[in-house]
PDB file of C-alpha atoms and ligand atoms in Angstrom:
ATOM      1  CA  UNK A   1     214.781  89.303 244.878  1.00 36.00           C
ATOM      2  CA  UNK A   2     217.036  92.372 246.024  1.00 35.00           C
ATOM      3  CA  UNK A   3     217.210  95.066 243.684  1.00 35.00           C
ATOM      4  CA  UNK A   4     219.586  96.176 241.589  1.00 36.00           C
ATOM      5  CA  UNK A   5     221.997  98.825 242.629  1.00 37.00           C
ATOM      6  CA  UNK A   6     222.721 101.064 239.768  1.00 35.00           C
ATOM      7  CA  UNK A   7     224.295 104.547 241.914  1.00 35.00           C
ATOM      8  CA  UNK A   8     227.220 105.693 239.596  1.00 35.00           C
ATOM      9  CA  UNK A   9     230.515 105.514 241.180  1.00 33.00           C
ATOM     10  CA  UNK A  10     231.529 109.527 241.504  1.00 34.00           C
ATOM     11  CA  UNK A  11     234.358 110.546 239.562  1.00 36.00           C
ATOM     12  CA  UNK A  12     236.705 112.902 237.012  1.00 37.00           C
ATOM     13  CA  UNK A  13     234.992 110.902 234.259  1.00 43.00           C
ATOM     14  CA  UNK A  14     231.427 110.812 236.067  1.00 42.00           C
ATOM     15  CA  UNK A  15     230.815 113.862 234.476  1.00 38.00           C
ATOM     16  CA  UNK A  16     231.984 117.574 236.131  1.00 35.00           C
ATOM     17  CA  UNK A  17     228.360 118.635 237.745  1.00 34.00           C
ATOM     18  CA  UNK A  18     228.448 116.373 240.055  1.00 34.00           C
ATOM     19  CA  UNK A  19     231.656 117.148 242.891  1.00 35.00           C
ATOM     20  CA  UNK A  20     231.994 114.427 245.430  1.00 37.00           C
ATOM     21  CA  UNK A  21     235.485 112.686 246.069  1.00 38.00           C
ATOM     22  CA  UNK A  22     236.210 109.332 244.283  1.00 42.00           C
ATOM     23  CA  UNK A  23     234.660 105.965 245.553  1.00 46.00           C
ATOM     24  CA  UNK A  24     235.488 105.140 248.896  1.00 46.00           C
ATOM     25  CA  UNK A  25     237.377 101.341 248.029  1.00 48.00           C
ATOM     26  CA  UNK A  26     238.854  98.877 249.491  1.00 52.00           C
ATOM     27  CA  UNK A  27     239.329  94.974 250.819  1.00 58.00           C
ATOM     28  CA  UNK A  28     236.726  95.964 253.030  1.00 74.00           C
ATOM     29  CA  UNK A  29     234.006  97.475 250.823  1.00 85.00           C
ATOM     30  CA  UNK A  30     231.389  95.063 249.798  1.00 92.00           C
ATOM     31  CA  UNK A  31     232.177  93.018 246.777  1.00 96.00           C
ATOM     32  CA  UNK A  32     230.545  95.056 243.079  1.00 97.00           C
ATOM     33  CA  UNK A  33     231.258  90.807 241.926  1.00 98.00           C
ATOM     34  CA  UNK A  34     231.330  87.655 243.201  1.00 98.00           C
ATOM     35  CA  UNK A  35     231.910  84.492 241.673  1.00 98.00           C
ATOM     36  CA  UNK A  36     231.644  81.659 243.785  1.00 98.00           C
ATOM     37  CA  UNK A  37     232.324  77.511 242.203  1.00 98.00           C
ATOM     38  CA  UNK A  38     231.632  78.694 238.751  1.00 98.00           C
ATOM     39  CA  UNK A  39     230.972  75.770 236.784  1.00 98.00           C
ATOM     40  CA  UNK A  40     230.630  75.840 232.892  1.00 98.00           C
ATOM     41  CA  UNK A  41     229.446  72.814 230.784  1.00 97.00           C
ATOM     42  CA  UNK A  42     228.874  72.372 226.981  1.00 96.00           C
ATOM     43  CA  UNK A  43     226.291  70.906 227.128  1.00 91.00           C
ATOM     44  CA  UNK A  44     226.074  69.711 223.790  1.00 93.00           C
ATOM     45  CA  UNK A  45     229.089  67.447 223.698  1.00 94.00           C
ATOM     46  CA  UNK A  46     228.600  66.827 227.959  1.00 92.00           C
ATOM     47  CA  UNK A  47     232.337  68.205 228.184  1.00 94.00           C
ATOM     48  CA  UNK A  48     232.665  70.361 231.118  1.00 94.00           C
ATOM     49  CA  UNK A  49     234.882  73.414 230.643  1.00 96.00           C
ATOM     50  CA  UNK A  50     235.066  75.579 233.984  1.00 98.00           C
ATOM     51  CA  UNK A  51     235.403  73.477 236.300  1.00 97.00           C
ATOM     52  CA  UNK A  52     235.484  75.973 240.194  1.00 97.00           C
ATOM     53  CA  UNK A  53     236.405  79.554 239.482  1.00 98.00           C
ATOM     54  CA  UNK A  54     235.714  81.664 242.803  1.00 98.00           C
ATOM     55  CA  UNK A  55     237.232  85.497 243.856  1.00 98.00           C
ATOM     56  CA  UNK A  56     235.745  88.747 244.636  1.00 97.00           C
ATOM     57  CA  UNK A  57     235.795  92.210 243.092  1.00 97.00           C
ATOM     58  CA  UNK A  58     235.951  95.182 245.209  1.00 96.00           C
ATOM     59  CA  UNK A  59     235.652  98.698 243.740  1.00 95.00           C
ATOM     60  CA  UNK A  60     238.861 100.067 242.741  1.00 95.00           C
ATOM     61  CA  UNK A  61     240.225  96.637 242.723  1.00 96.00           C
ATOM     62  CA  UNK A  62     242.140  94.141 240.330  1.00 96.00           C
ATOM     63  CA  UNK A  63     241.559  91.162 239.919  1.00 97.00           C
ATOM     64  CA  UNK A  64     243.626  88.959 237.135  1.00 97.00           C
ATOM     65  CA  UNK A  65     242.927  85.755 235.141  1.00 97.00           C
ATOM     66  CA  UNK A  66     245.929  84.521 233.508  1.00 95.00           C
ATOM     67  CA  UNK A  67     246.095  81.195 231.333  1.00 93.00           C
ATOM     68  CA  UNK A  68     247.016  79.492 227.847  1.00 89.00           C
ATOM     69  CA  UNK A  69     244.589  79.743 225.337  1.00 91.00           C
ATOM     70  CA  UNK A  70     241.476  77.488 225.921  1.00 94.00           C
ATOM     71  CA  UNK A  71     241.868  77.692 229.395  1.00 95.00           C
ATOM     72  CA  UNK A  72     238.532  78.733 230.142  1.00 96.00           C
ATOM     73  CA  UNK A  73     239.558  82.275 230.683  1.00 96.00           C
ATOM     74  CA  UNK A  74     236.524  83.848 228.738  1.00 95.00           C
ATOM     75  CA  UNK A  75     233.579  81.510 229.143  1.00 96.00           C
ATOM     76  CA  UNK A  76     234.415  82.448 232.709  1.00 97.00           C
ATOM     77  CA  UNK A  77     234.003  86.381 231.709  1.00 96.00           C
ATOM     78  CA  UNK A  78     230.999  85.753 229.163  1.00 95.00           C
ATOM     79  CA  UNK A  79     229.133  83.999 232.429  1.00 96.00           C
ATOM     80  CA  UNK A  80     229.615  86.840 234.522  1.00 96.00           C
ATOM     81  CA  UNK A  81     228.065  89.091 231.429  1.00 93.00           C
ATOM     82  CA  UNK A  82     225.771  87.045 231.280  1.00 92.00           C
ATOM     83  CA  UNK A  83     226.655  86.228 226.992  1.00 91.00           C
ATOM     84  CA  UNK A  84     227.716  82.705 227.529  1.00 94.00           C
ATOM     85  CA  UNK A  85     227.322  81.160 223.730  1.00 92.00           C
ATOM     86  CA  UNK A  86     224.061  79.268 223.735  1.00 93.00           C
ATOM     87  CA  UNK A  87     225.431  76.067 224.007  1.00 94.00           C
ATOM     88  CA  UNK A  88     227.064  76.753 226.727  1.00 97.00           C
ATOM     89  CA  UNK A  89     225.520  76.679 230.827  1.00 95.00           C
ATOM     90  CA  UNK A  90     226.322  77.683 234.111  1.00 96.00           C
ATOM     91  CA  UNK A  91     225.690  74.130 235.713  1.00 96.00           C
ATOM     92  CA  UNK A  92     226.714  74.837 239.010  1.00 96.00           C
ATOM     93  CA  UNK A  93     228.285  77.366 240.918  1.00 97.00           C
ATOM     94  CA  UNK A  94     226.748  81.269 241.655  1.00 96.00           C
ATOM     95  CA  UNK A  95     227.931  84.445 240.632  1.00 97.00           C
ATOM     96  CA  UNK A  96     226.592  88.539 241.835  1.00 97.00           C
ATOM     97  CA  UNK A  97     226.729  91.639 240.956  1.00 97.00           C
ATOM     98  CA  UNK A  98     226.208  94.232 243.071  1.00 94.00           C
ATOM     99  CA  UNK A  99     224.779  91.793 245.383  1.00 94.00           C
ATOM    100  CA  UNK A 100     221.899  90.512 242.890  1.00 95.00           C
ATOM    101  CA  UNK A 101     222.536  86.618 241.414  1.00 97.00           C
ATOM    102  CA  UNK A 102     222.607  87.015 238.083  1.00 96.00           C
ATOM    103  CA  UNK A 103     221.104  83.876 237.492  1.00 94.00           C
ATOM    104  CA  UNK A 104     217.726  85.479 238.453  1.00 93.00           C
ATOM    105  CA  UNK A 105     217.561  88.220 235.992  1.00 95.00           C
ATOM    106  CA  UNK A 106     215.875  88.580 233.321  1.00 94.00           C
ATOM    107  CA  UNK A 107     216.481  89.790 230.063  1.00 92.00           C
ATOM    108  CA  UNK A 108     215.445  93.175 230.444  1.00 93.00           C
ATOM    109  CA  UNK A 109     217.162  93.702 233.844  1.00 94.00           C
ATOM    110  CA  UNK A 110     220.362  92.369 231.741  1.00 93.00           C
ATOM    111  CA  UNK A 111     219.564  94.830 229.655  1.00 90.00           C
ATOM    112  CA  UNK A 112     219.574  97.436 232.161  1.00 90.00           C
ATOM    113  CA  UNK A 113     222.624  95.897 233.976  1.00 93.00           C
ATOM    114  CA  UNK A 114     224.978  95.701 231.437  1.00 90.00           C
ATOM    115  CA  UNK A 115     226.584  99.476 230.251  1.00 88.00           C
ATOM    116  CA  UNK A 116     225.656 100.941 233.625  1.00 91.00           C
ATOM    117  CA  UNK A 117     226.963  98.481 236.007  1.00 95.00           C
ATOM    118  CA  UNK A 118     228.718  96.069 234.578  1.00 96.00           C
ATOM    119  CA  UNK A 119     230.993  96.745 231.071  1.00 93.00           C
ATOM    120  CA  UNK A 120     233.543  95.132 228.958  1.00 94.00           C
ATOM    121  CA  UNK A 121     236.133  95.549 226.269  1.00 92.00           C
ATOM    122  CA  UNK A 122     237.061  92.037 224.292  1.00 87.00           C
ATOM    123  CA  UNK A 123     240.273  91.562 221.925  1.00 78.00           C
ATOM    124  CA  UNK A 124     238.594  92.333 218.778  1.00 72.00           C
ATOM    125  CA  UNK A 125     237.243  95.873 218.510  1.00 65.00           C
ATOM    126  CA  UNK A 126     235.954  95.698 215.343  1.00 64.00           C
ATOM    127  CA  UNK A 127     233.252  92.995 215.925  1.00 68.00           C
ATOM    128  CA  UNK A 128     231.771  95.878 218.465  1.00 79.00           C
ATOM    129  CA  UNK A 129     231.571  98.647 216.633  1.00 88.00           C
ATOM    130  CA  UNK A 130     229.046  98.592 213.002  1.00 92.00           C
ATOM    131  CA  UNK A 131     231.788  99.290 210.452  1.00 92.00           C
ATOM    132  CA  UNK A 132     228.621 101.473 208.289  1.00 95.00           C
ATOM    133  CA  UNK A 133     228.260 103.439 211.211  1.00 96.00           C
ATOM    134  CA  UNK A 134     230.641 106.575 212.781  1.00 97.00           C
ATOM    135  CA  UNK A 135     232.318 105.753 215.660  1.00 97.00           C
ATOM    136  CA  UNK A 136     230.996 108.824 218.063  1.00 98.00           C
ATOM    137  CA  UNK A 137     227.138 108.595 217.283  1.00 98.00           C
ATOM    138  CA  UNK A 138     227.644 104.288 218.159  1.00 96.00           C
ATOM    139  CA  UNK A 139     228.355 105.358 221.786  1.00 97.00           C
ATOM    140  CA  UNK A 140     226.364 108.558 222.068  1.00 97.00           C
ATOM    141  CA  UNK A 141     223.499 106.366 220.699  1.00 96.00           C
ATOM    142  CA  UNK A 142     224.199 103.948 224.578  1.00 94.00           C
ATOM    143  CA  UNK A 143     224.516 107.722 225.860  1.00 96.00           C
ATOM    144  CA  UNK A 144     220.892 108.359 224.679  1.00 97.00           C
ATOM    145  CA  UNK A 145     219.559 105.215 225.573  1.00 94.00           C
ATOM    146  CA  UNK A 146     221.364 103.949 229.094  1.00 93.00           C
ATOM    147  CA  UNK A 147     221.754 107.533 230.812  1.00 94.00           C
ATOM    148  CA  UNK A 148     218.537 109.591 228.817  1.00 95.00           C
ATOM    149  CA  UNK A 149     220.560 112.261 226.990  1.00 97.00           C
ATOM    150  CA  UNK A 150     219.686 114.496 224.347  1.00 98.00           C
ATOM    151  CA  UNK A 151     220.819 114.291 221.251  1.00 97.00           C
ATOM    152  CA  UNK A 152     223.499 117.688 221.411  1.00 97.00           C
ATOM    153  CA  UNK A 153     224.271 116.159 225.105  1.00 98.00           C
ATOM    154  CA  UNK A 154     225.042 113.370 224.197  1.00 98.00           C
ATOM    155  CA  UNK A 155     227.635 114.109 221.333  1.00 98.00           C
ATOM    156  CA  UNK A 156     229.256 116.579 223.867  1.00 98.00           C
ATOM    157  CA  UNK A 157     229.475 113.715 226.674  1.00 97.00           C
ATOM    158  CA  UNK A 158     230.894 111.479 223.869  1.00 98.00           C
ATOM    159  CA  UNK A 159     233.644 113.358 222.718  1.00 97.00           C
ATOM    160  CA  UNK A 160     234.634 113.924 226.234  1.00 95.00           C
ATOM    161  CA  UNK A 161     234.634 110.548 226.787  1.00 94.00           C
ATOM    162  CA  UNK A 162     236.493 109.777 223.660  1.00 95.00           C
ATOM    163  CA  UNK A 163     239.359 112.855 225.211  1.00 93.00           C
ATOM    164  CA  UNK A 164     238.908 110.825 228.686  1.00 87.00           C
ATOM    165  CA  UNK A 165     240.837 107.864 226.720  1.00 88.00           C
ATOM    166  CA  UNK A 166     243.293 109.884 225.957  1.00 87.00           C
ATOM    167  CA  UNK A 167     242.474 110.083 221.852  1.00 93.00           C
ATOM    168  CA  UNK A 168     244.435 113.520 220.150  1.00 93.00           C
ATOM    169  CA  UNK A 169     241.350 114.595 218.556  1.00 97.00           C
ATOM    170  CA  UNK A 170     238.731 113.650 219.414  1.00 97.00           C
ATOM    171  CA  UNK A 171     236.173 116.038 217.398  1.00 98.00           C
ATOM    172  CA  UNK A 172     237.793 114.555 214.246  1.00 98.00           C
ATOM    173  CA  UNK A 173     237.141 111.007 215.599  1.00 98.00           C
ATOM    174  CA  UNK A 174     233.816 111.516 216.743  1.00 98.00           C
ATOM    175  CA  UNK A 175     233.310 111.314 213.096  1.00 98.00           C
ATOM    176  CA  UNK A 176     235.739 108.977 211.818  1.00 98.00           C
ATOM    177  CA  UNK A 177     234.731 104.822 210.583  1.00 96.00           C
ATOM    178  CA  UNK A 178     236.403 101.944 212.285  1.00 94.00           C
ATOM    179  CA  UNK A 179     238.516 101.596 209.405  1.00 94.00           C
ATOM    180  CA  UNK A 180     239.837 105.033 209.048  1.00 96.00           C
ATOM    181  CA  UNK A 181     241.117 104.160 213.250  1.00 94.00           C
ATOM    182  CA  UNK A 182     244.264 101.860 214.040  1.00 91.00           C
ATOM    183  CA  UNK A 183     244.034  99.513 216.248  1.00 86.00           C
ATOM    184  CA  UNK A 184     245.472 100.983 219.394  1.00 87.00           C
ATOM    185  CA  UNK A 185     242.376 103.774 218.742  1.00 92.00           C
ATOM    186  CA  UNK A 186     239.842 101.457 218.254  1.00 91.00           C
ATOM    187  CA  UNK A 187     240.511 100.107 221.672  1.00 89.00           C
ATOM    188  CA  UNK A 188     240.144 103.244 222.760  1.00 91.00           C
ATOM    189  CA  UNK A 189     236.751 103.914 221.326  1.00 94.00           C
ATOM    190  CA  UNK A 190     236.113 100.651 222.758  1.00 93.00           C
ATOM    191  CA  UNK A 191     236.800 102.013 226.520  1.00 90.00           C
ATOM    192  CA  UNK A 192     234.961 104.673 226.141  1.00 92.00           C
ATOM    193  CA  UNK A 193     232.115 102.930 224.778  1.00 93.00           C
ATOM    194  CA  UNK A 194     232.252 100.587 227.637  1.00 92.00           C
ATOM    195  CA  UNK A 195     232.359 102.968 229.758  1.00 92.00           C
ATOM    196  CA  UNK A 196     229.958 105.563 228.681  1.00 93.00           C
ATOM    197  CA  UNK A 197     227.266 104.607 231.420  1.00 93.00           C
ATOM    198  CA  UNK A 198     229.387 104.342 234.377  1.00 91.00           C
ATOM    199  CA  UNK A 199     230.025 100.789 234.670  1.00 94.00           C
ATOM    200  CA  UNK A 200     230.887  99.671 238.293  1.00 95.00           C
ATOM    201  CA  UNK A 201     232.595  96.658 236.602  1.00 96.00           C
ATOM    202  CA  UNK A 202     234.829  96.459 233.756  1.00 96.00           C
ATOM    203  CA  UNK A 203     235.804  93.583 232.053  1.00 96.00           C
ATOM    204  CA  UNK A 204     239.040  93.888 230.180  1.00 94.00           C
ATOM    205  CA  UNK A 205     239.315  90.525 228.096  1.00 94.00           C
ATOM    206  CA  UNK A 206     242.625  90.223 226.088  1.00 91.00           C
ATOM    207  CA  UNK A 207     242.219  93.879 225.375  1.00 88.00           C
ATOM    208  CA  UNK A 208     245.659  95.015 224.773  1.00 84.00           C
ATOM    209  CA  UNK A 209     246.548  91.766 223.043  1.00 81.00           C
ATOM    210  CA  UNK A 210     246.668  92.274 219.568  1.00 75.00           C
ATOM    211  CA  UNK A 211     248.221  95.769 220.051  1.00 79.00           C
ATOM    212  CA  UNK A 212     252.026  96.705 220.059  1.00 80.00           C
ATOM    213  CA  UNK A 213     253.835  97.014 223.324  1.00 81.00           C
ATOM    214  CA  UNK A 214     253.608 101.027 223.748  1.00 84.00           C
ATOM    215  CA  UNK A 215     249.655 101.095 223.008  1.00 82.00           C
ATOM    216  CA  UNK A 216     249.336  98.745 225.128  1.00 84.00           C
ATOM    217  CA  UNK A 217     251.487 100.133 228.273  1.00 86.00           C
ATOM    218  CA  UNK A 218     249.674 103.497 227.046  1.00 85.00           C
ATOM    219  CA  UNK A 219     245.604 101.294 227.209  1.00 85.00           C
ATOM    220  CA  UNK A 220     247.070  99.702 230.533  1.00 88.00           C
ATOM    221  CA  UNK A 221     248.191 103.097 232.245  1.00 89.00           C
ATOM    222  CA  UNK A 222     244.142 104.231 231.652  1.00 87.00           C
ATOM    223  CA  UNK A 223     242.882 101.083 232.619  1.00 90.00           C
ATOM    224  CA  UNK A 224     244.573 101.634 235.875  1.00 92.00           C
ATOM    225  CA  UNK A 225     243.826 105.161 235.922  1.00 89.00           C
ATOM    226  CA  UNK A 226     239.878 104.661 235.808  1.00 87.00           C
ATOM    227  CA  UNK A 227     240.170 102.476 238.655  1.00 92.00           C
ATOM    228  CA  UNK A 228     241.736 105.000 240.048  1.00 91.00           C
ATOM    229  CA  UNK A 229     239.804 107.715 239.551  1.00 87.00           C
ATOM    230  CA  UNK A 230     236.299 106.329 239.364  1.00 85.00           C
ATOM    231  CA  UNK A 231     236.950 103.264 241.594  1.00 91.00           C
ATOM    232  CA  UNK A 232     236.085 101.051 239.288  1.00 94.00           C
ATOM    233  CA  UNK A 233     236.270  97.284 239.520  1.00 96.00           C
ATOM    234  CA  UNK A 234     238.524  95.324 236.868  1.00 96.00           C
ATOM    235  CA  UNK A 235     239.067  91.731 235.624  1.00 97.00           C
ATOM    236  CA  UNK A 236     241.614  91.870 233.793  1.00 95.00           C
ATOM    237  CA  UNK A 237     242.288  88.868 231.164  1.00 95.00           C
ATOM    238  CA  UNK A 238     245.634  87.940 229.409  1.00 91.00           C
ATOM    239  CA  UNK A 239     247.510  85.513 228.561  1.00 84.00           C
ATOM    240  CA  UNK A 240     250.268  87.551 229.770  1.00 85.00           C
ATOM    241  CA  UNK A 241     251.716  87.679 233.341  1.00 88.00           C
ATOM    242  CA  UNK A 242     253.445  91.111 232.836  1.00 86.00           C
ATOM    243  CA  UNK A 243     250.064  92.827 232.305  1.00 88.00           C
ATOM    244  CA  UNK A 244     248.954  91.148 235.254  1.00 90.00           C
ATOM    245  CA  UNK A 245     251.729  92.073 237.363  1.00 89.00           C
ATOM    246  CA  UNK A 246     251.531  95.754 236.686  1.00 88.00           C
ATOM    247  CA  UNK A 247     247.825  95.959 237.170  1.00 92.00           C
ATOM    248  CA  UNK A 248     246.613  93.580 239.327  1.00 96.00           C
ATOM    249  CA  UNK A 249     245.961  92.898 243.213  1.00 96.00           C
ATOM    250  CA  UNK A 250     244.768  89.773 242.661  1.00 97.00           C
ATOM    251  CA  UNK A 251     245.995  86.669 240.633  1.00 97.00           C
ATOM    252  CA  UNK A 252     243.273  83.236 239.577  1.00 97.00           C
ATOM    253  CA  UNK A 253     246.371  81.251 237.236  1.00 97.00           C
ATOM    254  CA  UNK A 254     243.996  78.959 234.467  1.00 97.00           C
ATOM    255  CA  UNK A 255     244.947  75.724 233.590  1.00 96.00           C
ATOM    256  CA  UNK A 256     242.270  73.578 231.415  1.00 96.00           C
ATOM    257  CA  UNK A 257     239.175  74.993 233.339  1.00 97.00           C
ATOM    258  CA  UNK A 258     240.193  74.909 236.710  1.00 97.00           C
ATOM    259  CA  UNK A 259     242.526  77.259 239.005  1.00 98.00           C
ATOM    260  CA  UNK A 260     245.752  75.978 239.704  1.00 97.00           C
ATOM    261  CA  UNK A 261     247.036  79.155 242.046  1.00 97.00           C
ATOM    262  CA  UNK A 262     245.356  82.221 242.875  1.00 98.00           C
ATOM    263  CA  UNK A 263     246.126  84.776 245.422  1.00 97.00           C
ATOM    264  CA  UNK A 264     247.618  88.344 246.023  1.00 97.00           C
ATOM    265  CA  UNK A 265     249.755  88.713 242.187  1.00 96.00           C
ATOM    266  CA  UNK A 266     253.103  89.324 243.947  1.00 94.00           C
ATOM    267  CA  UNK A 267     253.074  86.711 245.995  1.00 95.00           C
ATOM    268  CA  UNK A 268     251.979  84.263 243.546  1.00 95.00           C
ATOM    269  CA  UNK A 269     254.291  85.079 240.552  1.00 93.00           C
ATOM    270  CA  UNK A 270     257.515  85.747 243.243  1.00 93.00           C
ATOM    271  CA  UNK A 271     256.568  82.423 245.521  1.00 94.00           C
ATOM    272  CA  UNK A 272     254.292  80.308 242.822  1.00 95.00           C
ATOM    273  CA  UNK A 273     253.712  77.020 244.770  1.00 95.00           C
ATOM    274  CA  UNK A 274     252.112  75.776 241.299  1.00 95.00           C
ATOM    275  CA  UNK A 275     254.481  74.015 237.921  1.00 95.00           C
ATOM    276  CA  UNK A 276     251.859  75.210 235.781  1.00 94.00           C
ATOM    277  CA  UNK A 277     252.472  79.319 237.299  1.00 94.00           C
ATOM    278  CA  UNK A 278     256.311  78.531 237.853  1.00 93.00           C
ATOM    279  CA  UNK A 279     256.106  77.551 233.779  1.00 91.00           C
ATOM    280  CA  UNK A 280     254.030  80.768 232.741  1.00 90.00           C
ATOM    281  CA  UNK A 281     256.836  82.567 234.632  1.00 90.00           C
ATOM    282  CA  UNK A 282     259.664  81.342 232.743  1.00 88.00           C
ATOM    283  CA  UNK A 283     258.328  82.061 230.007  1.00 83.00           C
ATOM    284  CA  UNK A 284     257.790  85.336 230.569  1.00 79.00           C
ATOM    285  CA  UNK A 285     261.465  86.063 232.292  1.00 76.00           C
ATOM    286  CA  UNK A 286     262.854  87.019 228.761  1.00 64.00           C
ATOM    287  CA  UNK A 287     259.745  89.526 228.047  1.00 60.00           C
ATOM    288  CA  UNK A 288     261.085  91.522 231.110  1.00 58.00           C
ATOM    289  CA  UNK A 289     258.748  90.481 234.013  1.00 56.00           C
ATOM    290  CA  UNK A 290     260.739  91.945 236.267  1.00 54.00           C
ATOM    291  CA  UNK A 291     260.614  95.525 235.117  1.00 53.00           C
ATOM    292  CA  UNK A 292     256.395  95.063 236.855  1.00 52.00           C
ATOM    293  CA  UNK A 293     258.746  93.938 239.954  1.00 54.00           C
ATOM    294  CA  UNK A 294     260.167  96.296 242.645  1.00 47.00           C
ATOM    295  CA  UNK A 295     263.289  95.352 243.221  1.00 43.00           C
ATOM    296  CA  UNK A 296     262.643  95.150 246.830  1.00 41.00           C
ATOM    297  CA  UNK A 297     259.683  92.371 246.541  1.00 44.00           C
ATOM    298  CA  UNK A 298     262.299  90.472 244.830  1.00 40.00           C
ATOM    299  CA  UNK A 299     263.828  86.934 247.396  1.00 38.00           C
TER     300      UNK A 299
HETATM  301  N1  LIG B 301     231.409  79.450 220.796  1.00 79.03           N
HETATM  302  C1  LIG B 301     232.497  78.584 221.291  1.00 79.03           C
HETATM  303  N2  LIG B 301     232.022  77.128 221.581  1.00 79.03           N
HETATM  304  C2  LIG B 301     232.589  76.249 221.102  1.00 79.03           C
HETATM  305  N3  LIG B 301     233.493  75.699 221.515  1.00 79.03           N
HETATM  306  C3  LIG B 301     234.069  76.926 222.608  1.00 79.03           C
HETATM  307  C4  LIG B 301     233.412  77.894 222.293  1.00 79.03           C
HETATM  308  N4  LIG B 301     234.342  79.160 223.312  1.00 79.03           N
HETATM  309  C5  LIG B 301     234.642  78.396 223.929  1.00 79.03           C
HETATM  310  N5  LIG B 301     234.883  77.351 223.737  1.00 79.03           N
HETATM  311  C6  LIG B 301     235.826  75.880 224.072  1.00 79.03           C
HETATM  312  O1  LIG B 301     235.751  76.356 225.523  1.00 79.03           O
HETATM  313  C7  LIG B 301     237.414  76.114 226.051  1.00 79.03           C
HETATM  314  C8  LIG B 301     237.478  77.484 226.359  1.00 79.03           C
HETATM  315  O2  LIG B 301     237.314  78.541 225.956  1.00 79.03           O
HETATM  316  P1  LIG B 301     237.663  80.282 226.313  1.00 79.03           P
HETATM  317  O3  LIG B 301     237.495  80.257 227.479  1.00 79.03           O
HETATM  318  O4  LIG B 301     237.654  80.644 224.886  1.00 79.03           O
HETATM  319  O5  LIG B 301     239.459  79.887 226.434  1.00 79.03           O
HETATM  320  P2  LIG B 301     239.996  80.906 226.645  1.00 79.03           P
HETATM  321  O6  LIG B 301     240.233  82.679 226.425  1.00 79.03           O
HETATM  322  O7  LIG B 301     241.258  80.804 228.098  1.00 79.03           O
HETATM  323  O8  LIG B 301     240.905  81.092 225.786  1.00 79.03           O
HETATM  324  C9  LIG B 301     237.911  76.162 225.048  1.00 79.03           C
HETATM  325  O9  LIG B 301     238.549  74.628 225.257  1.00 79.03           O
HETATM  326  C10 LIG B 301     237.287  76.542 223.661  1.00 79.03           C
HETATM  327  O10 LIG B 301     237.480  75.295 222.799  1.00 79.03           O
HETATM  328 MG1  LIG B 302     240.032  83.977 225.435  1.00 79.03          MG
END
């Protein structure tokens, strides 16, 4: 079995002690996340939910998954994170994280991998933070466990992270409870928590869906910043094509568990080949999808 790479990617958010440039990234770099012909089945009902999802994700790049609700986007992410709901299983296909087949991972190896190599932000921040503990110490605790930082250093680093996700008063936020924060602030706290152990891959599953348009745009900018500065590889899941148009290099269009269309974002959005993609685009035109596409690209 191959050993897992825990190499962290340098960059401004990686702590100030290392001065290396951002990770060399590009389509030729080896993928940090590889999904090959993934099939997921609900083995209680026998229902096949996801039929053959494949993509490769390299550092500094973003893959988007779009499609209507119930099309299998979240289960695809959960499979890659090793957190499928109890009665779901990967029935065929392969997921590799940093070159390691996840089927071979022990629970202990998963624990080491989560946060440190692959992190995730989901739609509902409240359910991932403990409402009875101040948010700062929750992140600091992750740093103490994953990065073996001392109490004081963990606090310092947490405040640095809260600042990095553009929270205006990180010292104040550190000591606040979830109910004291707005949706946008919570989502930023969650991103800070997801990136605190320097993952190489971040999965953002409808991470901005519950937010108003302005805050959503800010969070998307933040994700783009992280990708540039830290060489983070992103999986962005959204039912919103505009989000994908703004962030993603490649897009997968899912419908009822199938990938109906996949390719470079511009190609898919400008020259959709599948009827369903055309429908999605038509639905989004009223929301100003065009504003995200360079005019010269529109044919
Ligand atoms: N925990 C679960 N229990 C039962 N069914 C589920 C569960 N999670 C997802 N499903 C079903 O699997 C299908 C795909 O769901 P999901 O991946 O969440 O879709 P999406 O994220 O694209 O909206 C849906 O039909 C959904 O009802
Ligand atoms: Mg979902």
